[in-house]
Short mmCIF file of C-alpha atoms and ligand atoms in Angstrom, two decimals:
data_model
loop_
_atom_site.label_atom_id
_atom_site.label_comp_id
_atom_site.label_asym_id
_atom_site.label_seq_id
_atom_site.Cartn_x
_atom_site.Cartn_y
_atom_site.Cartn_z
CA MET A 1254 48.79 -184.24 -162.77
CA ASP A 1255 45.06 -184.79 -162.13
CA ILE A 1256 44.17 -186.89 -165.18
CA ILE A 1257 40.43 -186.78 -164.56
CA SER A 1258 40.39 -182.95 -164.54
CA GLU A 1259 42.49 -182.88 -167.71
CA LEU A 1260 40.11 -185.34 -169.41
CA LYS A 1261 37.11 -183.22 -168.38
CA ALA A 1262 38.79 -180.17 -169.86
CA ILE A 1263 39.12 -182.00 -173.18
CA VAL A 1264 35.73 -183.71 -173.62
CA GLY A 1265 33.51 -181.87 -171.14
CA GLU A 1266 32.57 -182.79 -167.58
CA GLY A 1267 29.52 -184.90 -168.55
CA HIS A 1268 31.57 -187.18 -170.80
CA VAL A 1269 34.08 -188.42 -168.25
CA LEU A 1270 32.32 -191.16 -166.31
CA THR A 1271 33.80 -192.40 -163.05
CA ASP A 1272 30.82 -193.59 -160.97
CA ASP A 1273 30.33 -197.36 -160.95
CA LYS A 1274 26.68 -197.01 -161.92
CA ASP A 1275 27.69 -195.03 -165.06
CA THR A 1276 30.68 -197.15 -166.07
CA ALA A 1277 29.26 -200.63 -165.32
CA GLY A 1278 27.85 -201.29 -168.80
CA TYR A 1279 31.23 -200.59 -170.44
CA LEU A 1280 33.18 -202.90 -168.15
CA VAL A 1281 31.65 -206.28 -168.92
CA ASP A 1282 31.74 -208.01 -172.28
CA TRP A 1283 28.78 -209.40 -174.24
CA THR A 1284 29.39 -212.97 -173.08
CA ASN A 1285 29.63 -211.86 -169.43
CA ARG A 1286 32.97 -213.66 -169.11
CA PHE A 1287 35.30 -210.68 -168.93
CA HIS A 1288 34.99 -207.95 -166.33
CA GLY A 1289 37.28 -204.99 -165.79
CA ARG A 1290 37.78 -201.70 -163.95
CA VAL A 1291 38.83 -198.27 -165.20
CA LEU A 1292 40.06 -194.87 -164.13
CA ALA A 1293 37.28 -193.39 -166.27
CA VAL A 1294 35.12 -193.94 -169.31
CA VAL A 1295 35.81 -191.06 -171.68
CA ARG A 1296 33.46 -190.17 -174.53
CA PRO A 1297 35.05 -187.83 -177.07
CA ALA A 1298 32.90 -186.22 -179.79
CA THR A 1299 35.58 -185.35 -182.37
CA THR A 1300 38.87 -186.60 -183.77
CA ASP A 1301 40.58 -183.62 -182.17
CA GLU A 1302 39.27 -184.68 -178.76
CA VAL A 1303 40.45 -188.27 -179.35
CA SER A 1304 43.87 -186.91 -180.30
CA ARG A 1305 44.10 -184.77 -177.14
CA VAL A 1306 42.99 -187.68 -174.93
CA MET A 1307 45.65 -189.91 -176.52
CA LYS A 1308 48.32 -187.23 -176.09
CA LEU A 1309 47.47 -187.02 -172.38
CA ALA A 1310 47.47 -190.82 -172.06
CA TYR A 1311 50.85 -190.99 -173.82
CA GLU A 1312 52.41 -188.37 -171.56
CA THR A 1313 51.07 -190.05 -168.42
CA GLN A 1314 51.62 -193.64 -169.66
CA THR A 1315 47.94 -194.38 -169.05
CA PRO A 1316 46.54 -197.46 -170.83
CA VAL A 1317 43.67 -196.81 -173.25
CA VAL A 1318 41.03 -199.36 -174.26
CA PRO A 1319 39.08 -198.30 -177.35
CA GLN A 1320 35.47 -199.49 -177.38
CA SER A 1321 32.67 -199.04 -179.93
CA GLY A 1322 29.56 -201.25 -179.60
CA ASN A 1323 31.06 -203.65 -176.99
CA THR A 1324 29.79 -206.75 -178.80
CA SER A 1325 33.20 -208.45 -178.97
CA LEU A 1326 32.88 -212.18 -178.35
CA VAL A 1327 36.51 -212.46 -177.24
CA GLY A 1328 36.76 -209.79 -174.53
CA GLY A 1329 38.52 -207.40 -176.93
CA GLY A 1330 37.02 -204.15 -175.65
CA THR A 1331 36.97 -204.99 -171.94
CA PRO A 1332 39.71 -203.47 -169.75
CA ASP A 1333 41.75 -205.46 -167.23
CA ALA A 1334 41.09 -205.43 -163.49
CA SER A 1335 43.87 -202.95 -162.58
CA GLY A 1336 41.60 -199.89 -162.79
CA ARG A 1337 44.46 -197.92 -164.44
CA ALA A 1338 43.03 -197.66 -167.95
CA ILE A 1339 40.90 -195.07 -169.69
CA LEU A 1340 38.08 -196.69 -171.63
CA LEU A 1341 37.71 -194.59 -174.78
CA SER A 1342 34.15 -194.96 -176.01
CA LEU A 1343 33.56 -193.88 -179.61
CA SER A 1344 29.78 -193.92 -179.16
CA ARG A 1345 29.36 -190.13 -179.54
CA MET A 1346 31.20 -190.12 -182.87
CA ASN A 1347 28.11 -191.41 -184.63
CA LYS A 1348 27.65 -189.22 -187.70
CA ILE A 1349 27.19 -190.46 -191.24
CA GLU A 1350 29.08 -187.66 -192.94
CA ALA A 1351 28.39 -188.39 -196.60
CA VAL A 1352 26.84 -190.91 -198.96
CA ASP A 1353 28.21 -190.61 -202.50
CA ALA A 1354 26.09 -192.71 -204.86
CA VAL A 1355 28.37 -191.82 -207.82
CA ASN A 1356 31.63 -192.91 -206.20
CA ASP A 1357 29.64 -195.61 -204.37
CA THR A 1358 31.13 -194.69 -201.01
CA MET A 1359 29.93 -193.64 -197.59
CA THR A 1360 31.95 -191.64 -195.06
CA VAL A 1361 31.20 -192.51 -191.44
CA GLU A 1362 32.45 -191.82 -187.95
CA ALA A 1363 33.67 -194.81 -185.95
CA GLY A 1364 30.70 -194.86 -183.57
CA VAL A 1365 28.05 -195.28 -186.28
CA VAL A 1366 25.99 -198.38 -185.49
CA LEU A 1367 26.22 -200.88 -188.35
CA GLU A 1368 22.44 -201.00 -188.85
CA LYS A 1369 22.37 -197.17 -189.22
CA ALA A 1370 25.04 -197.39 -191.91
CA GLN A 1371 22.96 -200.01 -193.74
CA GLU A 1372 19.89 -197.73 -193.50
CA ALA A 1373 21.79 -194.69 -194.79
CA ALA A 1374 22.98 -196.65 -197.82
CA ARG A 1375 19.44 -197.95 -198.45
CA GLU A 1376 17.98 -194.43 -198.29
CA SER A 1377 20.36 -193.47 -201.11
CA GLY A 1378 19.30 -196.44 -203.22
CA ARG A 1379 22.48 -198.30 -202.33
CA PHE A 1380 23.44 -201.32 -200.24
CA PHE A 1381 26.06 -201.72 -197.51
CA PRO A 1382 26.57 -205.48 -197.32
CA LEU A 1383 28.27 -205.94 -193.94
CA SER A 1384 25.68 -207.81 -191.88
CA PHE A 1385 25.61 -210.02 -188.80
CA ALA A 1386 23.44 -210.72 -185.77
CA ALA A 1387 24.93 -207.94 -183.59
CA GLN A 1388 24.41 -205.24 -186.24
CA GLY A 1389 21.95 -203.27 -184.06
CA THR A 1390 24.76 -202.60 -181.55
CA ALA A 1391 28.16 -203.16 -183.20
CA CYS A 1392 29.69 -200.00 -184.69
CA LEU A 1393 31.81 -199.37 -187.77
CA GLY A 1394 34.95 -198.65 -185.70
CA GLY A 1395 34.64 -202.03 -183.99
CA CYS A 1396 33.89 -203.77 -187.30
CA LEU A 1397 37.06 -202.33 -188.84
CA ALA A 1398 39.18 -203.02 -185.76
CA THR A 1399 38.10 -206.69 -185.83
CA ASN A 1400 37.83 -207.03 -189.63
CA ALA A 1401 34.32 -208.37 -189.02
CA GLY A 1402 32.85 -210.97 -191.38
CA GLY A 1403 29.19 -211.94 -191.28
CA THR A 1404 26.77 -213.34 -193.82
CA ALA A 1405 27.78 -211.55 -197.04
CA VAL A 1406 31.52 -212.23 -197.12
CA LEU A 1407 31.17 -214.77 -199.91
CA ARG A 1408 30.14 -212.06 -202.38
CA TYR A 1409 31.48 -208.81 -200.87
CA GLY A 1410 34.42 -209.83 -198.69
CA ASN A 1411 35.30 -209.05 -195.06
CA THR A 1412 35.20 -205.53 -193.64
CA ARG A 1413 38.78 -205.11 -194.88
CA ASP A 1414 37.50 -205.48 -198.45
CA LEU A 1415 34.81 -202.87 -197.88
CA VAL A 1416 37.11 -200.10 -196.64
CA LEU A 1417 38.76 -197.58 -198.95
CA GLY A 1418 40.12 -195.11 -196.43
CA ILE A 1419 40.38 -194.40 -192.71
CA GLU A 1420 41.40 -191.75 -190.25
CA ALA A 1421 43.18 -193.02 -187.14
CA VAL A 1422 44.78 -191.54 -184.05
CA LEU A 1423 48.06 -193.04 -182.86
CA SER A 1424 49.07 -193.64 -179.26
CA ASP A 1425 50.86 -190.26 -179.02
CA GLY A 1426 47.87 -188.35 -180.41
CA THR A 1427 49.12 -188.07 -184.01
CA VAL A 1428 46.20 -188.03 -186.45
CA VAL A 1429 46.84 -190.16 -189.56
CA ASP A 1430 44.55 -188.91 -192.33
CA MET A 1431 44.04 -191.67 -194.90
CA LEU A 1432 40.39 -190.78 -195.42
CA ARG A 1433 40.26 -191.25 -199.18
CA GLY A 1434 37.63 -192.90 -201.34
CA LEU A 1435 40.08 -194.06 -204.02
CA ARG A 1436 39.71 -197.49 -205.56
CA LYS A 1437 43.25 -197.40 -206.87
CA ASP A 1438 46.19 -195.99 -204.93
CA ASN A 1439 49.59 -197.59 -205.31
CA THR A 1440 51.61 -194.92 -203.56
CA GLY A 1441 53.53 -197.21 -201.28
CA TYR A 1442 52.41 -199.36 -198.34
CA ASP A 1443 48.67 -199.46 -197.76
CA LEU A 1444 48.85 -198.44 -194.11
CA LYS A 1445 45.11 -198.49 -193.46
CA HIS A 1446 45.18 -202.28 -193.53
CA LEU A 1447 47.43 -202.31 -190.46
CA PHE A 1448 44.46 -201.10 -188.45
CA MET A 1449 42.04 -203.77 -189.72
CA ALA A 1450 41.91 -206.63 -187.19
CA SER A 1451 44.36 -204.72 -184.96
CA GLU A 1452 41.77 -204.87 -182.13
CA GLY A 1453 42.58 -201.40 -180.82
CA THR A 1454 46.26 -202.20 -180.27
CA LEU A 1455 47.78 -199.92 -182.95
CA GLY A 1456 45.58 -196.82 -182.97
CA VAL A 1457 42.06 -195.49 -182.58
CA ILE A 1458 40.04 -195.55 -185.79
CA THR A 1459 37.96 -192.37 -185.87
CA ARG A 1460 36.48 -192.23 -189.39
CA ALA A 1461 36.23 -194.42 -192.47
CA VAL A 1462 35.24 -194.36 -196.14
CA VAL A 1463 33.46 -197.59 -196.99
CA LYS A 1464 32.19 -199.05 -200.26
CA ILE A 1465 28.48 -199.23 -201.04
CA PHE A 1466 26.85 -201.15 -203.88
CA PRO A 1467 23.76 -201.14 -206.09
CA ALA A 1468 21.03 -202.77 -204.03
CA PRO A 1469 20.06 -206.30 -205.12
CA GLN A 1470 16.53 -206.27 -206.62
CA ALA A 1471 15.73 -209.93 -206.21
CA SER A 1472 17.00 -212.76 -204.07
CA TYR A 1473 16.22 -216.46 -203.96
CA THR A 1474 16.79 -218.66 -200.94
CA ALA A 1475 16.64 -222.38 -200.23
CA LEU A 1476 17.34 -224.74 -197.35
CA VAL A 1477 18.99 -227.78 -198.83
CA GLY A 1478 19.54 -231.09 -197.01
CA VAL A 1479 22.69 -233.13 -197.72
CA GLU A 1480 24.08 -236.43 -196.45
CA ASP A 1481 27.43 -235.11 -195.25
CA VAL A 1482 29.83 -232.17 -195.35
CA THR A 1483 31.51 -233.49 -198.52
CA LYS A 1484 28.15 -233.26 -200.31
CA ALA A 1485 27.69 -229.75 -198.90
CA CYS A 1486 31.03 -228.75 -200.48
CA GLU A 1487 30.03 -230.39 -203.76
CA LEU A 1488 26.77 -228.40 -203.69
CA LEU A 1489 28.71 -225.19 -203.01
CA ALA A 1490 30.93 -225.85 -206.03
CA ALA A 1491 27.89 -226.65 -208.21
CA VAL A 1492 26.02 -223.48 -207.19
CA LYS A 1493 29.14 -221.37 -207.75
CA SER A 1494 29.53 -222.80 -211.25
CA ALA A 1495 25.87 -222.24 -212.09
CA ALA A 1496 25.26 -218.86 -210.44
CA GLY A 1497 28.70 -217.22 -210.39
CA PRO A 1498 28.69 -213.87 -208.54
CA ALA A 1499 24.94 -214.17 -207.86
CA LEU A 1500 25.79 -216.52 -204.99
CA THR A 1501 25.61 -214.26 -201.91
CA GLY A 1502 25.16 -216.76 -199.08
CA PHE A 1503 26.12 -220.36 -198.41
CA GLU A 1504 25.74 -221.39 -194.78
CA LEU A 1505 26.03 -224.88 -193.27
CA MET A 1506 24.05 -226.18 -190.28
CA GLN A 1507 23.61 -229.52 -188.56
CA ALA A 1508 19.98 -230.71 -188.63
CA LYS A 1509 20.10 -230.89 -184.85
CA CYS A 1510 20.95 -227.15 -184.69
CA ILE A 1511 17.82 -226.40 -186.75
CA GLU A 1512 15.67 -228.70 -184.62
CA ARG A 1513 16.95 -227.00 -181.47
CA VAL A 1514 15.99 -223.58 -182.88
CA GLY A 1515 12.50 -224.96 -183.61
CA LYS A 1516 12.21 -226.14 -180.01
CA GLU A 1517 13.85 -223.29 -178.12
CA ILE A 1518 12.98 -220.16 -180.12
CA PRO A 1519 9.20 -219.92 -180.55
CA ALA A 1520 9.44 -216.81 -182.76
CA VAL A 1521 11.19 -218.86 -185.47
CA THR A 1522 9.15 -221.22 -187.65
CA LEU A 1523 10.79 -224.17 -189.38
CA PRO A 1524 9.74 -224.88 -192.98
CA GLY A 1525 9.11 -228.56 -192.13
CA ASP A 1526 10.75 -231.74 -190.86
CA VAL A 1527 14.54 -231.60 -191.29
CA SER A 1528 15.25 -235.13 -190.06
CA SER A 1529 15.53 -236.28 -193.70
CA ALA A 1530 19.17 -235.11 -193.80
CA PRO A 1531 21.86 -234.65 -191.11
CA TRP A 1532 23.29 -231.43 -192.64
CA TRP A 1533 21.53 -228.46 -194.24
CA CYS A 1534 22.81 -225.63 -196.43
CA LEU A 1535 21.19 -222.21 -196.56
CA VAL A 1536 21.76 -221.01 -200.12
CA GLU A 1537 21.03 -217.48 -201.31
CA LEU A 1538 21.33 -215.99 -204.80
CA SER A 1539 20.91 -212.22 -205.34
CA TYR A 1540 20.41 -210.28 -208.58
CA SER A 1541 20.52 -206.60 -209.46
CA ARG A 1542 17.82 -207.40 -212.06
CA ASP A 1543 15.08 -209.94 -211.32
CA PRO A 1544 15.70 -212.96 -213.60
CA GLY A 1545 11.91 -213.60 -213.58
CA SER A 1546 11.93 -217.22 -212.48
CA ASN A 1547 13.73 -218.85 -209.56
CA PRO A 1548 17.20 -219.98 -210.79
CA LEU A 1549 17.60 -222.21 -207.74
CA GLU A 1550 14.93 -224.58 -209.04
CA GLY A 1551 17.03 -225.66 -212.02
CA ILE A 1552 20.28 -225.72 -210.06
CA LEU A 1553 18.81 -227.89 -207.31
CA GLU A 1554 17.07 -230.20 -209.80
CA GLN A 1555 20.44 -230.98 -211.36
CA ALA A 1556 21.97 -231.45 -207.92
CA PHE A 1557 19.20 -233.94 -207.02
CA GLU A 1558 19.90 -235.85 -210.23
CA ALA A 1559 23.64 -235.88 -209.47
CA GLY A 1560 22.89 -237.33 -206.02
CA THR A 1561 24.34 -234.29 -204.22
CA VAL A 1562 21.13 -233.23 -202.53
CA ALA A 1563 18.80 -235.25 -200.29
CA ASP A 1564 15.97 -232.79 -199.63
CA ALA A 1565 15.16 -229.09 -200.08
CA PHE A 1566 12.79 -226.30 -199.09
CA LEU A 1567 12.53 -223.33 -201.45
CA ALA A 1568 11.54 -219.92 -200.12
CA ASN A 1569 8.47 -218.70 -201.98
CA SER A 1570 8.47 -215.19 -200.60
CA VAL A 1571 10.62 -212.61 -198.87
CA LYS A 1572 8.92 -213.71 -195.64
CA ASP A 1573 10.03 -217.33 -196.19
CA SER A 1574 13.53 -216.19 -196.97
CA LYS A 1575 13.72 -214.10 -193.78
CA ALA A 1576 12.42 -217.12 -191.84
CA PHE A 1577 15.23 -219.31 -193.27
CA TRP A 1578 17.86 -216.72 -192.26
CA ALA A 1579 16.24 -216.40 -188.83
CA ILE A 1580 16.88 -220.12 -188.29
CA ARG A 1581 20.56 -219.69 -189.05
CA GLU A 1582 20.90 -216.55 -186.93
CA SER A 1583 19.05 -218.09 -183.96
CA ILE A 1584 21.37 -221.07 -183.52
CA PRO A 1585 23.61 -219.35 -180.90
CA SER A 1586 20.54 -218.26 -178.89
CA ALA A 1587 19.01 -221.73 -179.06
CA ASP A 1588 22.31 -223.25 -177.89
CA ALA A 1589 22.44 -220.72 -175.06
CA HIS A 1590 18.93 -221.81 -173.96
CA VAL A 1591 20.11 -225.36 -173.39
CA GLY A 1592 23.18 -224.38 -171.41
CA GLY A 1593 25.47 -222.65 -173.88
CA ASN A 1594 28.62 -223.90 -175.45
CA LEU A 1595 32.24 -223.04 -176.03
CA HIS A 1596 32.42 -220.85 -179.11
CA ASN A 1597 34.98 -221.65 -181.75
CA ASP A 1598 35.39 -219.58 -184.88
CA VAL A 1599 37.75 -221.49 -187.12
CA SER A 1600 38.62 -221.17 -190.79
CA LEU A 1601 40.06 -223.66 -193.22
CA GLU A 1602 40.46 -224.04 -196.93
CA ILE A 1603 36.98 -225.09 -198.05
CA SER A 1604 38.30 -228.31 -199.55
CA ASP A 1605 39.70 -229.29 -196.11
CA ILE A 1606 36.43 -228.74 -194.25
CA PRO A 1607 34.94 -232.26 -194.62
CA ALA A 1608 38.13 -233.86 -193.23
CA PHE A 1609 38.36 -231.22 -190.49
CA VAL A 1610 34.78 -231.83 -189.31
CA GLU A 1611 35.22 -235.59 -189.29
CA GLU A 1612 38.60 -235.54 -187.53
CA ALA A 1613 37.70 -232.85 -184.98
CA LEU A 1614 34.43 -234.57 -184.02
CA ALA A 1615 36.21 -237.93 -183.69
CA ALA A 1616 39.04 -236.44 -181.61
CA LEU A 1617 36.57 -234.71 -179.28
CA GLU A 1618 34.37 -237.76 -178.87
CA ALA A 1619 37.40 -239.94 -178.15
CA ARG A 1620 38.55 -237.61 -175.37
CA PHE A 1621 35.22 -236.37 -174.01
CA ALA A 1622 32.39 -238.89 -174.39
CA TRP A 1623 29.81 -236.31 -173.28
CA VAL A 1624 30.41 -233.64 -175.99
CA ASP A 1625 27.39 -232.18 -177.74
CA PRO A 1626 28.82 -230.21 -180.70
CA SER A 1627 26.86 -227.53 -182.51
CA VAL A 1628 28.44 -227.17 -185.93
CA PHE A 1629 27.31 -224.41 -188.26
CA GLY A 1630 28.79 -221.45 -190.10
CA HIS A 1631 29.75 -219.69 -193.27
CA LEU A 1632 30.80 -222.69 -195.39
CA GLY A 1633 31.15 -220.47 -198.46
CA ASP A 1634 33.94 -218.59 -196.62
CA GLY A 1635 35.55 -221.71 -195.14
CA ASN A 1636 34.49 -220.48 -191.69
CA LEU A 1637 32.80 -222.73 -189.15
CA HIS A 1638 31.45 -221.92 -185.72
CA PHE A 1639 32.50 -225.25 -184.31
CA ASN A 1640 30.83 -224.75 -180.95
CA ILE A 1641 31.04 -227.37 -178.24
CA GLY A 1642 28.31 -227.97 -175.69
CA SER A 1643 27.98 -230.91 -173.36
CA ILE A 1644 25.47 -233.14 -171.68
CA PRO A 1645 25.19 -232.10 -168.87
CA PRO A 1646 25.86 -228.47 -169.88
CA ASN A 1647 28.56 -227.44 -167.37
CA LEU A 1648 31.11 -230.07 -168.51
CA ALA A 1649 32.14 -228.18 -171.65
CA PHE A 1650 33.17 -225.08 -169.71
CA GLU A 1651 34.87 -227.15 -167.00
CA ASN A 1652 37.01 -228.77 -169.72
CA GLU A 1653 37.53 -225.63 -171.80
CA GLU A 1654 41.31 -225.95 -172.17
CA GLY A 1655 41.19 -229.58 -173.26
CA ILE A 1656 38.40 -228.91 -175.76
CA ARG A 1657 40.14 -225.93 -177.32
CA GLU A 1658 43.45 -227.82 -177.50
CA THR A 1659 41.71 -230.73 -179.26
CA VAL A 1660 39.91 -228.55 -181.81
CA TYR A 1661 42.88 -226.25 -182.45
CA ALA A 1662 45.23 -229.24 -182.93
CA VAL A 1663 43.06 -230.38 -185.86
CA VAL A 1664 42.81 -226.79 -187.16
CA SER A 1665 46.61 -226.50 -187.06
CA ALA A 1666 47.09 -229.89 -188.74
CA HIS A 1667 45.08 -228.49 -191.67
CA ASN A 1668 46.93 -225.15 -191.61
CA GLY A 1669 43.74 -223.32 -190.65
CA SER A 1670 43.07 -220.34 -188.39
CA ILE A 1671 41.71 -220.32 -184.82
CA SER A 1672 39.95 -217.01 -185.45
CA ALA A 1673 38.11 -216.39 -188.70
CA GLU A 1674 36.14 -213.29 -187.78
CA HIS A 1675 35.77 -212.72 -184.04
CA GLY A 1676 39.40 -211.83 -183.32
CA ILE A 1677 41.74 -212.85 -180.51
CA GLY A 1678 40.99 -210.42 -177.68
CA GLN A 1679 41.63 -211.98 -174.28
CA LEU A 1680 39.85 -215.25 -174.94
CA LYS A 1681 42.20 -216.74 -177.52
CA ARG A 1682 45.38 -214.90 -176.70
CA ALA A 1683 47.32 -217.79 -175.16
CA HIS A 1684 46.46 -220.11 -178.06
CA PHE A 1685 47.24 -217.37 -180.61
CA LEU A 1686 50.68 -216.78 -179.05
CA ALA A 1687 51.35 -220.52 -178.92
CA LEU A 1688 50.16 -221.37 -182.43
CA LYS A 1689 50.98 -218.37 -184.64
CA ASN A 1690 54.09 -218.63 -186.75
CA PRO A 1691 56.89 -217.05 -184.58
CA VAL A 1692 58.24 -214.99 -187.48
CA GLU A 1693 54.81 -213.42 -188.07
CA LEU A 1694 54.48 -212.78 -184.32
CA GLU A 1695 57.89 -211.09 -184.26
CA LEU A 1696 56.92 -208.83 -187.19
CA MET A 1697 53.63 -207.96 -185.51
CA GLY A 1698 55.57 -207.06 -182.35
CA ARG A 1699 57.83 -204.73 -184.36
CA ILE A 1700 54.83 -202.99 -185.91
CA LYS A 1701 53.23 -202.64 -182.47
CA LYS A 1702 56.44 -201.12 -181.09
CA ALA A 1703 56.69 -198.64 -183.98
CA LEU A 1704 53.10 -197.41 -183.62
CA ASP A 1705 52.65 -197.73 -179.86
CA PRO A 1706 56.16 -197.47 -178.35
CA LYS A 1707 54.90 -197.17 -174.77
CA GLY A 1708 52.48 -200.10 -175.12
CA ILE A 1709 49.48 -198.12 -173.87
CA LEU A 1710 46.92 -199.21 -176.48
CA ASN A 1711 44.66 -202.04 -175.35
CA PRO A 1712 47.27 -203.92 -173.28
CA GLY A 1713 46.47 -207.55 -172.51
CA LYS A 1714 44.80 -208.09 -175.90
CA LEU A 1715 46.05 -209.83 -179.03
CA LEU A 1716 49.86 -209.48 -178.76
CA ALA A 1717 52.06 -210.32 -175.79
CA ASP A 1718 52.69 -207.29 -173.57
CA ARG A 1719 56.26 -206.07 -173.49
CA ALA A 1720 58.10 -206.39 -170.19
C1 FAD B 1159 25.20 -212.06 -181.35
C2 FAD B 1159 26.53 -211.74 -181.98
C3 FAD B 1159 26.78 -212.15 -183.27
C4 FAD B 1159 28.00 -211.84 -183.87
N1 FAD B 1159 28.22 -212.24 -185.16
C5 FAD B 1159 29.36 -211.92 -185.76
C6 FAD B 1159 29.59 -212.30 -187.11
O1 FAD B 1159 28.79 -212.97 -187.74
N2 FAD B 1159 30.75 -211.92 -187.68
C7 FAD B 1159 31.69 -211.20 -187.00
O2 FAD B 1159 32.72 -210.88 -187.58
N3 FAD B 1159 31.51 -210.84 -185.72
C8 FAD B 1159 30.38 -211.18 -185.08
N4 FAD B 1159 30.20 -210.83 -183.77
C9 FAD B 1159 31.29 -210.20 -183.01
C10 FAD B 1159 31.24 -208.66 -182.95
O3 FAD B 1159 29.94 -208.18 -183.15
C11 FAD B 1159 32.18 -208.05 -183.97
O4 FAD B 1159 33.50 -208.39 -183.60
C12 FAD B 1159 32.08 -206.53 -184.13
O5 FAD B 1159 32.89 -206.15 -185.21
C13 FAD B 1159 32.52 -205.75 -182.92
O6 FAD B 1159 32.08 -204.41 -183.09
P1 FAD B 1159 31.89 -203.48 -181.82
O7 FAD B 1159 31.58 -202.11 -182.31
O8 FAD B 1159 30.93 -204.06 -180.87
O9 FAD B 1159 33.36 -203.50 -181.22
P2 FAD B 1159 33.83 -203.62 -179.70
O10 FAD B 1159 33.32 -204.88 -179.10
O11 FAD B 1159 33.54 -202.37 -178.99
O12 FAD B 1159 35.41 -203.75 -179.93
C14 FAD B 1159 35.96 -204.85 -180.58
C15 FAD B 1159 37.48 -204.65 -180.67
O13 FAD B 1159 37.78 -203.54 -181.50
C16 FAD B 1159 38.47 -202.51 -180.76
N5 FAD B 1159 37.88 -201.24 -181.17
C17 FAD B 1159 36.57 -200.88 -181.08
N6 FAD B 1159 36.41 -199.67 -181.64
C18 FAD B 1159 37.62 -199.27 -182.08
C19 FAD B 1159 38.08 -198.09 -182.73
N7 FAD B 1159 37.26 -197.12 -183.07
N8 FAD B 1159 39.39 -198.01 -183.03
C20 FAD B 1159 40.25 -199.01 -182.71
N9 FAD B 1159 39.87 -200.13 -182.08
C21 FAD B 1159 38.56 -200.25 -181.78
C22 FAD B 1159 38.24 -202.85 -179.29
O14 FAD B 1159 39.30 -202.39 -178.48
C23 FAD B 1159 38.13 -204.36 -179.33
O15 FAD B 1159 39.41 -204.93 -179.33
C24 FAD B 1159 28.98 -211.12 -183.15
C25 FAD B 1159 28.71 -210.69 -181.84
C26 FAD B 1159 27.51 -211.01 -181.26
C27 FAD B 1159 27.26 -210.53 -179.87
#
């Protein structure tokens, strides 16, 4: 069977790409670490076309790699080097089908770019809270398939918490229609959740119903300096007690990360000298009705009196607030300017984070005297980007295995996770297989076998391939 001709018959000649110049952009990941080859890049426009492509792949035992925005930081959407796979790009399935401001839901195709979904909600006087630095490129299908996190998880949850229904296509082409906007549905197993964080290994997500919310009318932001991570956790607890659900962001950054942004990213302005404290928290409160005066003033005053806080900058305008967030979001770029670092994306119970940071830094420094860690992340979610650079820069990458082993050993000792929001992909697969509870791995393998009996969906990612 001539697979290429069959694919062209399904999606149209112009949407089966085989020339290197057309496929190149799909075959390398965002970090430029993973490169692959394919039989073809196929760009279906409808669920029916996805289903027919999958049926063909199933019959011919052809591997299929689903890809949406290709912003994975773990090589999740990059094919292997065999050149046997079809790369299934969802980019043409980019329609926002409905925004229902009464049910507070939005129905989208998998290839809708996250920023477009946010805009569509805004135009209807609503708010779609999923937000992170790659939102201009990442798509809803990819966000669901990785259970993406981002900056609003503290208040609204991960992508999993924002999804009410999905439509997915299984490896044999079967369309599973679970596209419902119900907030309550206890009719058996909630199968849609199998596809969240499945990284394209169980099925192709084609459409989703996601939750939208009344847009916040006022938000208040501050950059707050603290002596150590324990104080940062105390501040988090104090703000939670005082502000309750109004707390929408609580990020942690080392002062040196902020200083590096100030030096390396000219477009970002710092609010002042941050050398007065070694750690800084970015705190954001949001309200559906403007409380009139800034609630952070009183909360921080009390925290100063209690000795929790060492210094603070309050945003006096939306512009200031955006500038504070720009600092946080520019840390990875600033790190990349000075030679880059090994990305870690770990999660722990929040109460374990001070001990984790202390122990992991000590273990790294004991083994590698030259480490230059860049520690920041979503403290409110118990998620740190515990990134490791080096002086000189190349040493961190040359010692990647040893560094990951050291960090993950401390994560495991605290019963944490080696992937909070970026997924496993290719990058963390060996560690995932070594560290995950064997009983959970066995159950995952059984689910994979039931949904993808021929093992054609995204082989080489997440789970071990079957012999
Ligand atoms: C600068 C930057 C910042 C980032 N910040 C964050 C952050 O704060 N939080 C966070 O969670 N992530 C973050 N990421 C990681 C990344 O953006 C997310 O993982 C995102 O959800 C991936 O979406 P995508 O559309 O690019 O998916 P892709 O990269 O195309 O795919 C990701 C995975 O999902 C699978 N997949 C894609 N589409 C489908 C589909 N329709 N059906 C089934 N499987 C599919 C792929 O096979 C792959 O395994 C960041 C990335 C960058 C580059």
